Coordinates of C-alpha atoms in Angstrom, one line a residue:
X7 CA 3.4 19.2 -0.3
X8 CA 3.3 16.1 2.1
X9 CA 6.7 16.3 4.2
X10 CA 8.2 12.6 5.1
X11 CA 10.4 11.5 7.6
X12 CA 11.6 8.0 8.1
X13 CA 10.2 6.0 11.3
X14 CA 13.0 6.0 12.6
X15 CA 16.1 9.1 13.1
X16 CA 18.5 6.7 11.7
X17 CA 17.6 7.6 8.3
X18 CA 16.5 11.2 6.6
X19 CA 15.9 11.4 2.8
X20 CA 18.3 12.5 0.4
X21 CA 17.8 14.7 -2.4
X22 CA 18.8 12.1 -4.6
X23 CA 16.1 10.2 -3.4
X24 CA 14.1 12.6 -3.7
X25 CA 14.3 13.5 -7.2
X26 CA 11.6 11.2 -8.3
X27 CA 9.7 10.9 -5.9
X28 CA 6.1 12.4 -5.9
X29 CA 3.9 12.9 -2.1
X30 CA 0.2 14.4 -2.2
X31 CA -0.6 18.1 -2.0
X32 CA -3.9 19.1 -2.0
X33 CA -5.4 22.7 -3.0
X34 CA -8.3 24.3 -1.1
X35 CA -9.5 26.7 -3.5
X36 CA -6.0 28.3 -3.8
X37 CA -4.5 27.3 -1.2
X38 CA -1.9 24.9 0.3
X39 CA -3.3 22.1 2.5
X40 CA 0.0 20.1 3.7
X41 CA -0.2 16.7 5.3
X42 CA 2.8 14.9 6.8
X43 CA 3.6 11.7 6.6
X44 CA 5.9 8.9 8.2
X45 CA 7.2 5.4 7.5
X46 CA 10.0 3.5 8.0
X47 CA 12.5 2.6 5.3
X48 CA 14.9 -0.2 8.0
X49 CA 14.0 -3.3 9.2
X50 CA 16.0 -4.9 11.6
X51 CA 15.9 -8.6 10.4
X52 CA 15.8 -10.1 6.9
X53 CA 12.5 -11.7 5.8
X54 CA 12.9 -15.2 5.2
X55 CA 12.1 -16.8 2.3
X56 CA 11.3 -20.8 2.7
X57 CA 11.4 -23.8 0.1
X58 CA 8.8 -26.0 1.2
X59 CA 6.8 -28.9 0.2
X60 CA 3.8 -28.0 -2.6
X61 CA 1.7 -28.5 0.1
X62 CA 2.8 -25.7 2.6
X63 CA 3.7 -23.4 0.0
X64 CA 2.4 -20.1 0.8
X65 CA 3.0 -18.5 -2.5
X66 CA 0.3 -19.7 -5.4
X67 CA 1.5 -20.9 -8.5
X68 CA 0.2 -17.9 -11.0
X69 CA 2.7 -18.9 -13.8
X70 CA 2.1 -22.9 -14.4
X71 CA 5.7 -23.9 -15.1
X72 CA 7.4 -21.0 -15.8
X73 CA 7.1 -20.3 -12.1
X74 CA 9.5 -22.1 -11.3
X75 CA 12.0 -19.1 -12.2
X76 CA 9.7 -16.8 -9.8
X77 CA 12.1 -17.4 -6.7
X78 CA 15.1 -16.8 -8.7
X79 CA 13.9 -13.4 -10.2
X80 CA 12.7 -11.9 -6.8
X81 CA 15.4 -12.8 -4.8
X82 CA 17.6 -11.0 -7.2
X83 CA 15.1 -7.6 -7.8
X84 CA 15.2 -7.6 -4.0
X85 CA 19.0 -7.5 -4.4
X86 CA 18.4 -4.4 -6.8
X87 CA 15.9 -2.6 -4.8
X88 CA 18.2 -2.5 -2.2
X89 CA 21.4 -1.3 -3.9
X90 CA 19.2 1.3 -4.8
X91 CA 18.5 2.0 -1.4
X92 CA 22.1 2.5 -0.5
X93 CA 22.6 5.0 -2.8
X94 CA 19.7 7.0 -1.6
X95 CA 19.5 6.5 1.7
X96 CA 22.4 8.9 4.2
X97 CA 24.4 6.6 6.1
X98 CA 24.0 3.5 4.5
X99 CA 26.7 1.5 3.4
X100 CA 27.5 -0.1 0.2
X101 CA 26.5 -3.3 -0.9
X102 CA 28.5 -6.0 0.3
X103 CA 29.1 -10.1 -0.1
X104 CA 28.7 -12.7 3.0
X105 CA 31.2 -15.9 2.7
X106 CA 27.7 -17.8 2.0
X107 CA 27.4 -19.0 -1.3
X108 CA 25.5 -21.0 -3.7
X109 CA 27.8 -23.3 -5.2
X110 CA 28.6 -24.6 -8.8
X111 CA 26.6 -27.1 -10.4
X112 CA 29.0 -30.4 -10.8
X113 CA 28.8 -33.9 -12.6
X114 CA 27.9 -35.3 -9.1
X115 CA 25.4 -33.6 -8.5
X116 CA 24.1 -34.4 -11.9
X117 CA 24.4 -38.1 -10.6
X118 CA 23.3 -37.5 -7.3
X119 CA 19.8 -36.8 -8.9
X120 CA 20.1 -33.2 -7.8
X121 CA 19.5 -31.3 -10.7
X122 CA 16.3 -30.2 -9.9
X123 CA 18.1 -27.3 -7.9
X124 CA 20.5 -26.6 -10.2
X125 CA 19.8 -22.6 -12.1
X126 CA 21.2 -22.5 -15.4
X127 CA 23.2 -19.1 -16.6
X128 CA 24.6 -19.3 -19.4
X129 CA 27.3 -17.7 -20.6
X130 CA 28.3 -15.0 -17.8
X131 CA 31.0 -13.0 -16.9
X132 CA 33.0 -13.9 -13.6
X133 CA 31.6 -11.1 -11.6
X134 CA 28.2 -12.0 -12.3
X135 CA 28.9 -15.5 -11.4
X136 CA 29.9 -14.0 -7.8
X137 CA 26.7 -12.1 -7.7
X138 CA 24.3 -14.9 -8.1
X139 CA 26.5 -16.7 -6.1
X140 CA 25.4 -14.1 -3.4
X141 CA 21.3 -13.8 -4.8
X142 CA 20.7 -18.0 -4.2
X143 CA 23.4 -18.3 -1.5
X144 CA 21.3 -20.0 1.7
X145 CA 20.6 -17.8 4.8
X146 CA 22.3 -14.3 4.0
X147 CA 24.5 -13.9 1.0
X148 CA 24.8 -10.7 0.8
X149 CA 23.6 -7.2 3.1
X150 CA 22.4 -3.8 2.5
X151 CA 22.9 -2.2 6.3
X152 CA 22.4 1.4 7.9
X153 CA 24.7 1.7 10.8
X154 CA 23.1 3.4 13.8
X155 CA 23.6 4.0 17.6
X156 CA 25.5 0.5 17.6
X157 CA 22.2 -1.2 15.8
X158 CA 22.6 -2.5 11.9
X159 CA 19.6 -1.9 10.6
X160 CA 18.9 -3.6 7.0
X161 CA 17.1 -2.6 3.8
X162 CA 13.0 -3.2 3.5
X163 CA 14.2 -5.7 1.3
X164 CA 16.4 -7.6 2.6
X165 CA 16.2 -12.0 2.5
X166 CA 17.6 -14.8 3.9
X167 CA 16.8 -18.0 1.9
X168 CA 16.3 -21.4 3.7
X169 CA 16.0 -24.7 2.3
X170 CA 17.0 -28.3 2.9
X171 CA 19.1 -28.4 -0.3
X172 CA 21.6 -26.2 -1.5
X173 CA 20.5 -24.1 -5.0
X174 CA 24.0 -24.9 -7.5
X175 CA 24.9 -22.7 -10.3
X176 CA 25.2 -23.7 -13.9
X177 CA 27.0 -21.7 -16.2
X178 CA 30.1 -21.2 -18.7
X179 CA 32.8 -19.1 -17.5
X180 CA 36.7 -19.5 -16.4
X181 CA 36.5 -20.1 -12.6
X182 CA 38.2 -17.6 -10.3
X183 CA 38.7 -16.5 -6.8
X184 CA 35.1 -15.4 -6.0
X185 CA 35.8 -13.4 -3.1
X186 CA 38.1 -11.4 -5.4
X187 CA 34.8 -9.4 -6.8
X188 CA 33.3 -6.5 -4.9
X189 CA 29.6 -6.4 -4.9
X190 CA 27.6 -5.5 -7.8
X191 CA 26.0 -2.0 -8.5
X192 CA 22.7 -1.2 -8.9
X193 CA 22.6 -0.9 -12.4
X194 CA 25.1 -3.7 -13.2
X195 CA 22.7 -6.1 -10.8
X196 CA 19.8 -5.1 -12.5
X197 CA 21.2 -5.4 -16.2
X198 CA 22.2 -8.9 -14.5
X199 CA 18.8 -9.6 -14.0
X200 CA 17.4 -8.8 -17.6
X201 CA 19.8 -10.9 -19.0
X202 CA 18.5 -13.7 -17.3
X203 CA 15.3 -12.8 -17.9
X204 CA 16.1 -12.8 -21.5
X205 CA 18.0 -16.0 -21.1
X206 CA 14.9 -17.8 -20.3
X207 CA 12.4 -15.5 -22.4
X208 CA 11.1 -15.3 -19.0
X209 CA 10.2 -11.0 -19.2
X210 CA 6.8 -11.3 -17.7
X211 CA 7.3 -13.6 -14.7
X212 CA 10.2 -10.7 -14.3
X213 CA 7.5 -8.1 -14.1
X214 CA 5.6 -10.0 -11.6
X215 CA 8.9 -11.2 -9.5
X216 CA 9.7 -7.8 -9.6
X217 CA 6.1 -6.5 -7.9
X218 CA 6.3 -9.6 -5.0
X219 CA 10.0 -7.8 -4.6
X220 CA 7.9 -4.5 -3.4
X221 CA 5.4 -6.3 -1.4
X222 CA 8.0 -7.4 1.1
X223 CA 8.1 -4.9 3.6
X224 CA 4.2 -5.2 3.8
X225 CA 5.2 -8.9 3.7
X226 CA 7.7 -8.7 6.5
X227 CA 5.4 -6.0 8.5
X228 CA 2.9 -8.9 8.4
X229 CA 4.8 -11.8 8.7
X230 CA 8.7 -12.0 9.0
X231 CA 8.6 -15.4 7.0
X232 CA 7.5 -16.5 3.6
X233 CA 6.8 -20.2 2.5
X234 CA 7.9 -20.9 -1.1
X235 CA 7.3 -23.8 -3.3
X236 CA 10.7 -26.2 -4.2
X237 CA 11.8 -25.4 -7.7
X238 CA 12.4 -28.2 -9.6
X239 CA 14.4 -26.7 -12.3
X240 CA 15.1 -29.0 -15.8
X241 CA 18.2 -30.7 -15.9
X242 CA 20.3 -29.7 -18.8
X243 CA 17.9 -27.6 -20.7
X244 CA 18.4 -24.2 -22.3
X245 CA 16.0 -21.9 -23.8
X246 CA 16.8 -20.0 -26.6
X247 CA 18.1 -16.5 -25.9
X248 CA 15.5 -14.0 -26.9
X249 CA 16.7 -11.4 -28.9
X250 CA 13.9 -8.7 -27.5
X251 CA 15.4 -6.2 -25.5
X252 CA 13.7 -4.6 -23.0
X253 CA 13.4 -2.0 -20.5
X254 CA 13.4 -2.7 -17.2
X255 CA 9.6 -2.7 -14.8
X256 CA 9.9 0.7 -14.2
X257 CA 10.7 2.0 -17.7
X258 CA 13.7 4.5 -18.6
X259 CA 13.2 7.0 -15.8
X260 CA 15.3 6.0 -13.0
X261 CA 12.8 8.7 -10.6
X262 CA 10.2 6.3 -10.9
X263 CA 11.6 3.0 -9.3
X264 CA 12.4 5.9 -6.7
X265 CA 8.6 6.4 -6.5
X266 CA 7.7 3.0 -6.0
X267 CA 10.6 2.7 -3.4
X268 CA 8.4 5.0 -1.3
X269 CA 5.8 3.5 -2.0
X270 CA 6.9 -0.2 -1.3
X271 CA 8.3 1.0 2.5
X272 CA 4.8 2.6 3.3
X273 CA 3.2 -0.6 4.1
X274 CA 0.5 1.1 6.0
X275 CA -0.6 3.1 2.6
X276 CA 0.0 -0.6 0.4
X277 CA -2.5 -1.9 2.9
X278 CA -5.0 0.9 2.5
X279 CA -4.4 0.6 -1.0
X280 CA -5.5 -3.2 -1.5
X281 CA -8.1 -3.1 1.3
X282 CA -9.8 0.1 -0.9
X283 CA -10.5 -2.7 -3.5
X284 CA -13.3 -4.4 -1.4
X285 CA -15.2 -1.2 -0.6
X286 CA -17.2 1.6 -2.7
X287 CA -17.2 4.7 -0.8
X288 CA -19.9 6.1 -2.7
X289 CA -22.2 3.8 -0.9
X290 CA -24.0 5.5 2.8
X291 CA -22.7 4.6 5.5
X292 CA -25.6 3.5 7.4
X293 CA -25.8 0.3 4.3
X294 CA -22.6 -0.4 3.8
X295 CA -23.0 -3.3 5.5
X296 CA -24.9 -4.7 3.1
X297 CA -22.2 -4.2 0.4
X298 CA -19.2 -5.8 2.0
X299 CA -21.2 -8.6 3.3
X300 CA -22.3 -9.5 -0.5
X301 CA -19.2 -9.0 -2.2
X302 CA -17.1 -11.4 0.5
X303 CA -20.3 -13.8 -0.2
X304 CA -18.9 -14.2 -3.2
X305 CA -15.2 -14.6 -1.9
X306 CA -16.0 -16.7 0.1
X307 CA -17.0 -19.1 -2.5
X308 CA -14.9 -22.2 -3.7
X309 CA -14.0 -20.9 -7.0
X310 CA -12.9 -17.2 -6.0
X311 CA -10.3 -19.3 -3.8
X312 CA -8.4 -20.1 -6.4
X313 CA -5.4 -18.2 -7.0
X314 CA -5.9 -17.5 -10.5
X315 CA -9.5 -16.7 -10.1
X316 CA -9.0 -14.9 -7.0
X317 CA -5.9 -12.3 -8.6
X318 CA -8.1 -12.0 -11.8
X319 CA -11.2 -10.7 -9.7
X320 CA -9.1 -8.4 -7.5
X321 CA -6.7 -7.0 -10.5
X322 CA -10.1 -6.7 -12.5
X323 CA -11.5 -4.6 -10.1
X324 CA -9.3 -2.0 -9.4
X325 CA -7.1 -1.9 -12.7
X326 CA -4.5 1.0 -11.3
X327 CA -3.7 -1.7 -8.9
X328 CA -3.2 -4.4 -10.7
X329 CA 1.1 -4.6 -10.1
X330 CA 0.5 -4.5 -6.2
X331 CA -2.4 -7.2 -6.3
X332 CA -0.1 -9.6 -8.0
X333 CA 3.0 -8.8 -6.1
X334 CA 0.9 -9.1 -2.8
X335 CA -0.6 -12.7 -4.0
X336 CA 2.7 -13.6 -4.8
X337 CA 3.7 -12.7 -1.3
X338 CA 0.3 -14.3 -0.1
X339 CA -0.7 -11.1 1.9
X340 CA -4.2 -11.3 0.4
X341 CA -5.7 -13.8 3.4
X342 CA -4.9 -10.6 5.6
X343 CA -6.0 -7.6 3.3
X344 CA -9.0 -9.8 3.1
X345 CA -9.3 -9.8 7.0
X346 CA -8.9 -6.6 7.6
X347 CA -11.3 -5.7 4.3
X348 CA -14.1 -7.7 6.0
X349 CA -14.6 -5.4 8.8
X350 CA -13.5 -2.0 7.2
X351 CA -11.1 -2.4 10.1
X352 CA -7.8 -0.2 8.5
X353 CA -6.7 2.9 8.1
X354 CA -7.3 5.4 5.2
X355 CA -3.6 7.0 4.0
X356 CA -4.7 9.3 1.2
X357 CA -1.0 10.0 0.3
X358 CA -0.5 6.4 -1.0
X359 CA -4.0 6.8 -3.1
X360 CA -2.8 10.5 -4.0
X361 CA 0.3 8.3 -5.5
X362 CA -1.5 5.9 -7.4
X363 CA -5.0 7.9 -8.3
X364 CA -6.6 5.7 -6.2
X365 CA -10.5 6.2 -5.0
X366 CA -10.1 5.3 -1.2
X367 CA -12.6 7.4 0.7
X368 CA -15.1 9.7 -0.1
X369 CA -13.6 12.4 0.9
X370 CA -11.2 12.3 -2.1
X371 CA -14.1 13.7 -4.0
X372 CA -15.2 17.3 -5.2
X373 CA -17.7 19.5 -3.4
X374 CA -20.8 19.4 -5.2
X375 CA -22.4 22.7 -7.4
X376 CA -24.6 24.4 -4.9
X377 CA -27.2 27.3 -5.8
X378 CA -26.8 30.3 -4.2
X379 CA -30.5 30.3 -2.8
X380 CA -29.9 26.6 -1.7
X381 CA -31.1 25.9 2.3
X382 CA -29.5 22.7 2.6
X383 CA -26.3 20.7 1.8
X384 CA -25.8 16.9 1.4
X385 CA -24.1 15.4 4.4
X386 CA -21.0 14.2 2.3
X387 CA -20.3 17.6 1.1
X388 CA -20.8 19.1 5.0
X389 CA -17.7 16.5 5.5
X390 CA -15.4 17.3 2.5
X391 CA -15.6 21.5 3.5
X392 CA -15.1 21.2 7.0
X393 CA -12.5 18.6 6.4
X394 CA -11.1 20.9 3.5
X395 CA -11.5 24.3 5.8
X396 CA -9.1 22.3 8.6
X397 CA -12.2 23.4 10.9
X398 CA -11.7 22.9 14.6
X399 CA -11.1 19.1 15.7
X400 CA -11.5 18.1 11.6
X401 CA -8.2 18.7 10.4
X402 CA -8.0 14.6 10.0
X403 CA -10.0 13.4 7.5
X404 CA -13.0 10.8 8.4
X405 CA -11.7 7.4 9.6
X406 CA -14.9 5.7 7.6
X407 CA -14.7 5.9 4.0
X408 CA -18.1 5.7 3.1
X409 CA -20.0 8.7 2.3
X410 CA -22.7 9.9 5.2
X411 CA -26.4 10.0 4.3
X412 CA -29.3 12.6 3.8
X413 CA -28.7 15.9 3.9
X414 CA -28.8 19.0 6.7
X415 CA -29.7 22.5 6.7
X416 CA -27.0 25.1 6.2
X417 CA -28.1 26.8 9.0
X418 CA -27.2 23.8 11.0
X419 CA -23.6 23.8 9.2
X420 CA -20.5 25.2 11.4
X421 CA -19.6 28.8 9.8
X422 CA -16.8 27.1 7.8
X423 CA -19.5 25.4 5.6
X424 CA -21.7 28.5 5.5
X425 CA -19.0 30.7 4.0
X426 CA -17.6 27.8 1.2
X427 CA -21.0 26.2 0.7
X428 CA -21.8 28.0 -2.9
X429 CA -18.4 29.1 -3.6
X430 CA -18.6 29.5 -7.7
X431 CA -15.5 27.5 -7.9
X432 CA -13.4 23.8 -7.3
X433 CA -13.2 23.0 -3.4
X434 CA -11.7 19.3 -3.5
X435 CA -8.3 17.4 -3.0
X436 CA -6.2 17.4 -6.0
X437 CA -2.1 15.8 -6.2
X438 CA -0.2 18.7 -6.4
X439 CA 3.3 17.5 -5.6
X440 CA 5.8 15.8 -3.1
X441 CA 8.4 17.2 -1.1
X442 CA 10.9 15.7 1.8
X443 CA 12.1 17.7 4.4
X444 CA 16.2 17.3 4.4
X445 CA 18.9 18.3 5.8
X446 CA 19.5 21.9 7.3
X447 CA 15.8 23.0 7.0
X448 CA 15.7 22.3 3.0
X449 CA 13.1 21.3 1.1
X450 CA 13.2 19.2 -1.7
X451 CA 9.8 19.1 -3.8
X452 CA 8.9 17.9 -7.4
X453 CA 5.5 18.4 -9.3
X454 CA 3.2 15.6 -10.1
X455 CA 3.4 14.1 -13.9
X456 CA -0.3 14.9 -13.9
X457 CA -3.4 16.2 -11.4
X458 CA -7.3 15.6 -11.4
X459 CA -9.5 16.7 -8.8
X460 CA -11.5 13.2 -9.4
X461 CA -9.5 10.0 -8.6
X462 CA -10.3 6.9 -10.4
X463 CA -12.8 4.6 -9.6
X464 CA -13.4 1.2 -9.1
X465 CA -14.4 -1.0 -12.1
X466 CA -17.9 -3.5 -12.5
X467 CA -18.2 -3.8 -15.7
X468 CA -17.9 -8.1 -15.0
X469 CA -20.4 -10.2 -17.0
X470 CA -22.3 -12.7 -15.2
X471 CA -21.6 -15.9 -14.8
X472 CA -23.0 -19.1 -13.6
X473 CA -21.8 -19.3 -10.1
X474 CA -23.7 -19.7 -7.5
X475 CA -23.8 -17.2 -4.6
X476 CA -24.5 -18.6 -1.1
X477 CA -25.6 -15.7 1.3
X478 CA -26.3 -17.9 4.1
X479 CA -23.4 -16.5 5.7
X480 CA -25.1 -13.1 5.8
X481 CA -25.5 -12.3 9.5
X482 CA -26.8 -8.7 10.9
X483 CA -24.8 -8.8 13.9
X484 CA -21.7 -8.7 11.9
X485 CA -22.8 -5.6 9.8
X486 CA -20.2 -3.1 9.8
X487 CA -23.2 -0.3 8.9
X488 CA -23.9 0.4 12.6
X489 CA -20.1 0.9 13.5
X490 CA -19.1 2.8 10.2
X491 CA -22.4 5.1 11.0
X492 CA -21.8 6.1 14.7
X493 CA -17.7 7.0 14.0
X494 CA -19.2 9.1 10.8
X495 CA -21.1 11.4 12.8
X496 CA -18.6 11.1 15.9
X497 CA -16.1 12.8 13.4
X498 CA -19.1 15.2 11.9
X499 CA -20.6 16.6 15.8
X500 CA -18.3 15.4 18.5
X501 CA -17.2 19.0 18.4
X502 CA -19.8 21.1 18.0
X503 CA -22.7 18.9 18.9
X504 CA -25.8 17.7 16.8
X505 CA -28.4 20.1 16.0
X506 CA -32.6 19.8 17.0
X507 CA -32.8 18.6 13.1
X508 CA -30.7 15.5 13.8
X509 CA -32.7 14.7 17.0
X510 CA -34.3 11.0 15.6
X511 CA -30.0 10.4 14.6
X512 CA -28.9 11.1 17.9
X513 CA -31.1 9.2 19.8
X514 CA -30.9 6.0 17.0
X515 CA -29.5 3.1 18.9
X516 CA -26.8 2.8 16.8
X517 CA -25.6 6.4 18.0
X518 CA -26.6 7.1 21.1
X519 CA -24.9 3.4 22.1
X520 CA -21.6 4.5 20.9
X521 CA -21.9 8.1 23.3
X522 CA -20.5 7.7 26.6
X523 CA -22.3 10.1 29.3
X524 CA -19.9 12.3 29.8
X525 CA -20.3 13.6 26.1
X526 CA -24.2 14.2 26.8
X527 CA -25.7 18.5 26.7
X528 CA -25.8 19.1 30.4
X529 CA -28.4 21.5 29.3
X530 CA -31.5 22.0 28.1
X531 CA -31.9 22.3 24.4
X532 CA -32.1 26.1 23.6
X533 CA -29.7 27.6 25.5
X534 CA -26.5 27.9 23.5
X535 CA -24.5 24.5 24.9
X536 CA -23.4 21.6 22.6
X537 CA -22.4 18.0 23.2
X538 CA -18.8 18.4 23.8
X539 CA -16.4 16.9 26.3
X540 CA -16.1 19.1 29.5
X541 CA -12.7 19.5 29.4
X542 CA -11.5 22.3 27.3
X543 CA -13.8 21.9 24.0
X544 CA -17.3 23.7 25.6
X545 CA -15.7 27.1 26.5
X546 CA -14.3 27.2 22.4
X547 CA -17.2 26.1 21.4
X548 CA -19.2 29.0 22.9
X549 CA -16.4 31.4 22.2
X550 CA -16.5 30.5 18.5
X551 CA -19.4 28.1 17.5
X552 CA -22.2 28.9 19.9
X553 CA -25.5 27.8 18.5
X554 CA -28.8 27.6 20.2
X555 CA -30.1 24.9 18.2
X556 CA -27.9 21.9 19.0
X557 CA -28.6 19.3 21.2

């Protein structure tokens, strides 16, 4: 059970928040292996959102026409998100109305030849006329704060829209004071939502305005600003109510938007999540290189820059996925996944891939069947049991998530390996729950809806087509092999030093470059010393893990 605590003190979890939400726990063999985790659920500015020009629009155009409702619907699930968030979250206040508005589509404006900004409504009530009022109000027009050692700190989700030209309202309904209203619920804002969505017949653009909603905290974490395309809205023209009724993204359990509320605020697992896509960690490490560098050969091309063809490829290949590749495209955060991808330059967060069966690392997988008689073990399994047996200096797991190559003898294994090595039953990670630390030492946990010691993998079942590849690009001296090699067997014998066997590896140039002196045997091979630091590791190391054949 993964413990979580907010970035910052200003905020600790509720147990109303916590009722539906779900954190890794992993079992080693039968027993508890409990990884914390933090992230922050304030921001202290709103993310702005932008109407620009079609051609400085960062946002593509996924939808054709009926995109032109996108900005609407996630400026208004980011209103919901957020009333959600001040019922969960201790301290915060309720929703509340700014004195900006959006104002009320008029005859002038018709005249005025600005009807292209004007949102049609329908028939509303009055207090839903206030909230969108708020939703398409320029700059702030409403606030979701947490009050805290004099700062107000806002909601992940929290917007400010700017644009040259005012958004007007259309709708029917008797006109009233609108600062009479108090600020809408979450549950009344988000059955405001469907009806518009049902207004326009507009249910899956709703889905997808709903996932850019959660990709703004990675948004704003990357980028406090968000270029939007103009709407040009038709003047005067209704759609025919749909008589469907729906539920809303997240279905009929209310403990599930609460999941993907944790999930949105931690940006650093979304990221993990979407740079997993480019890489297969079943590849070795010493090649893996030559993977990355192929598939961004074929992102790099002309037609995998188009939008379209770009989310297809990306939601095609890792399926589970699919919601937060289309929200992040939306909220064009796929120019830096992609940059970060390319160099297998962030970090691995296997609670966010525990939340979403994701295959991030290879790590995530099962120890392999061993015989009893067997003399050696492969590398990759070497890694998962000491990582597994929270062994001296591995109680991380590897920053590299591609598997390590060959195999060792089990003599040369740390005693950790020796003892687990043919073990007759499971030793892998497997979801075994969530729980928040709260309040007065309590614990608030809940059970995953289902567990599997094998997470999902990614998908290649694409058929050929006629593009043609370029791998001109394709440059040695940007292979990420050599660098993803040397931190794999930094994690695997910076602690207890490389045994005689794995001489030729520790003298490769692609090792023995990344070794400062200092981390060099002092000694002869032979006489019980390993490469350690000289600090406090080498008198351990002979207390506990003295070996005569390491190096």
């Amino acid at each position: 059970m993964i413990t979580g605590y907010p970035k910052s003190s200003t905020t600790i979890f509720t147990s109303n928040f916590l009722d539906g939400l779900e954190h890794p726990q992993v079992i080693v063999a039968n027993l508890l292996l409990r990884i914390g985790l933090t992230f922050g659920v304030t921001i202290a500015c709103p993310t702005a959102i932008s109407l620009q020009s079609s051609r400085l629009i960062d946002s593509p155009n996924l939808f054709d026409e009926e995109s032109k409702h996108m900005l609407v619907l996630t400026l208004a699930w980011a209103y919901v998100l957020s009333a959600r968030w001040t019922e969960i979250i201790p301290g915060a206040s309720t929703m509340s109305y700014t004195e900006s508005v959006a104002t009320r589509d008029s005859r002038d404006n018709a005249r005025n030849g600005d009807g292209d900004l004007i949102v049609d409504l329908g028939d509303i009530t009055y207090e839903a006329a206030r909230w969108w009022a708020a939703i398409l109000a320029p700059e702030e027009g409403w606030g979701a704060c947490n009050f805290h050692n004099g700062r107000v700190l806002k909601s992940p989700w929290s917007v400010k829209l700017e644009s040259c030209r005012t958004l007007a309202l259309r709708y029917n309904a008797v006109p009233s004071p609108l600062e009479w209203h108090s600020s809408a619920s979450f549950s009344t804002a988000m059955a405001y939502v469907l009806d518009y969505a049902i207004y326009h017949g507009l249910q899956n653009q709703s889905r997808a305005a709903f996932a850019a909603a959660l990709l703004l905290p990675t948004r704003h974490r990357i980028s406090k600003q968000v270029r939007w395309p103009r709407m040009h809205l038709p003047r005067m023209q209704r759609s025919k109510p749909s008589v469907e009724q729906y539920l809303p993204p997240w279905g009929s359990n209310s403990c599930q938007l609460d999941r993907l509320l944790a999930l949105s605020c931690n940006t650093t697992g979304i990221i993990s999540l979407l740079c997993s896509t480019f890489i297969e960690p079943d590849i070795p490490c010493n090649v893996c290189g030559a993977w990355i560098q192929g598939a961004f050969a074929i992102l790099d091309t002309q037609v995998a820059k188009e939008p379209h063809i770009l989310a297809q490829m990306l939601m095609c290949r890792a399926p589970n996925l699919n919601f937060l590749w289309l929200g992040g495209i939306l909220m064009n955060v796929q120019h830096y996944i992609m940059k970060w991808a390319r160099p297998v330059a962030f970090q691995i967060d296997l609670h966010s891939a525990a939340w979403t069966n994701s295959y991030v690392s290879f790590i995530q997988k099962p120890v392999s069947r061993t015989a009893s008689n067997a003399t050696t073990v492969q590398r990759s399994d070497e890694a998962r049991l000491m990582f597994l047996s929270q062994a001296d200096h591995h109680s991380n797991p590897p920053l590299v998530p591609f598997t390590p190559f060959g195999s060792i003898a089990l003599k040369d294994c740390i005693l950790e390996v020796q003892m687990h090595v043919s073990c007759p039953g499971y030793h892998g990670l497997r979801y075994a729950g969530w729980a928040w630390n709260c309040r007065n030492n309590t614990k608030i946990a809940q059970d995953p809806i289902e567990s599997s010691f094998t997470p999902s993998s990614k998908v290649d079942n694409a058929v050929a087509g006629h593009t043609t590849i370029h791998y001109d690009n394709l440059d040695r001296d940007k292979d990420c092999s050599e660098s993803m090699t040397r931190n794999m067997f930094k994690w695997l014998r910076e602690a207890d030093g490389f045994p005689v066997a794995e001489r030729a590896i520790r003298e490769h140039e692609w090792i023995n470059g990344g070794w400062s002196s200092e981390e060099e045997s002092v000694a002869p091979e032979g006489d019980g010393k390993s490469t350690t630091d000289q600090q406090v590791g080498p008198w351990i190391c002979r207390g506990i893990t003295t070996r005569c054949n390491t190096i």
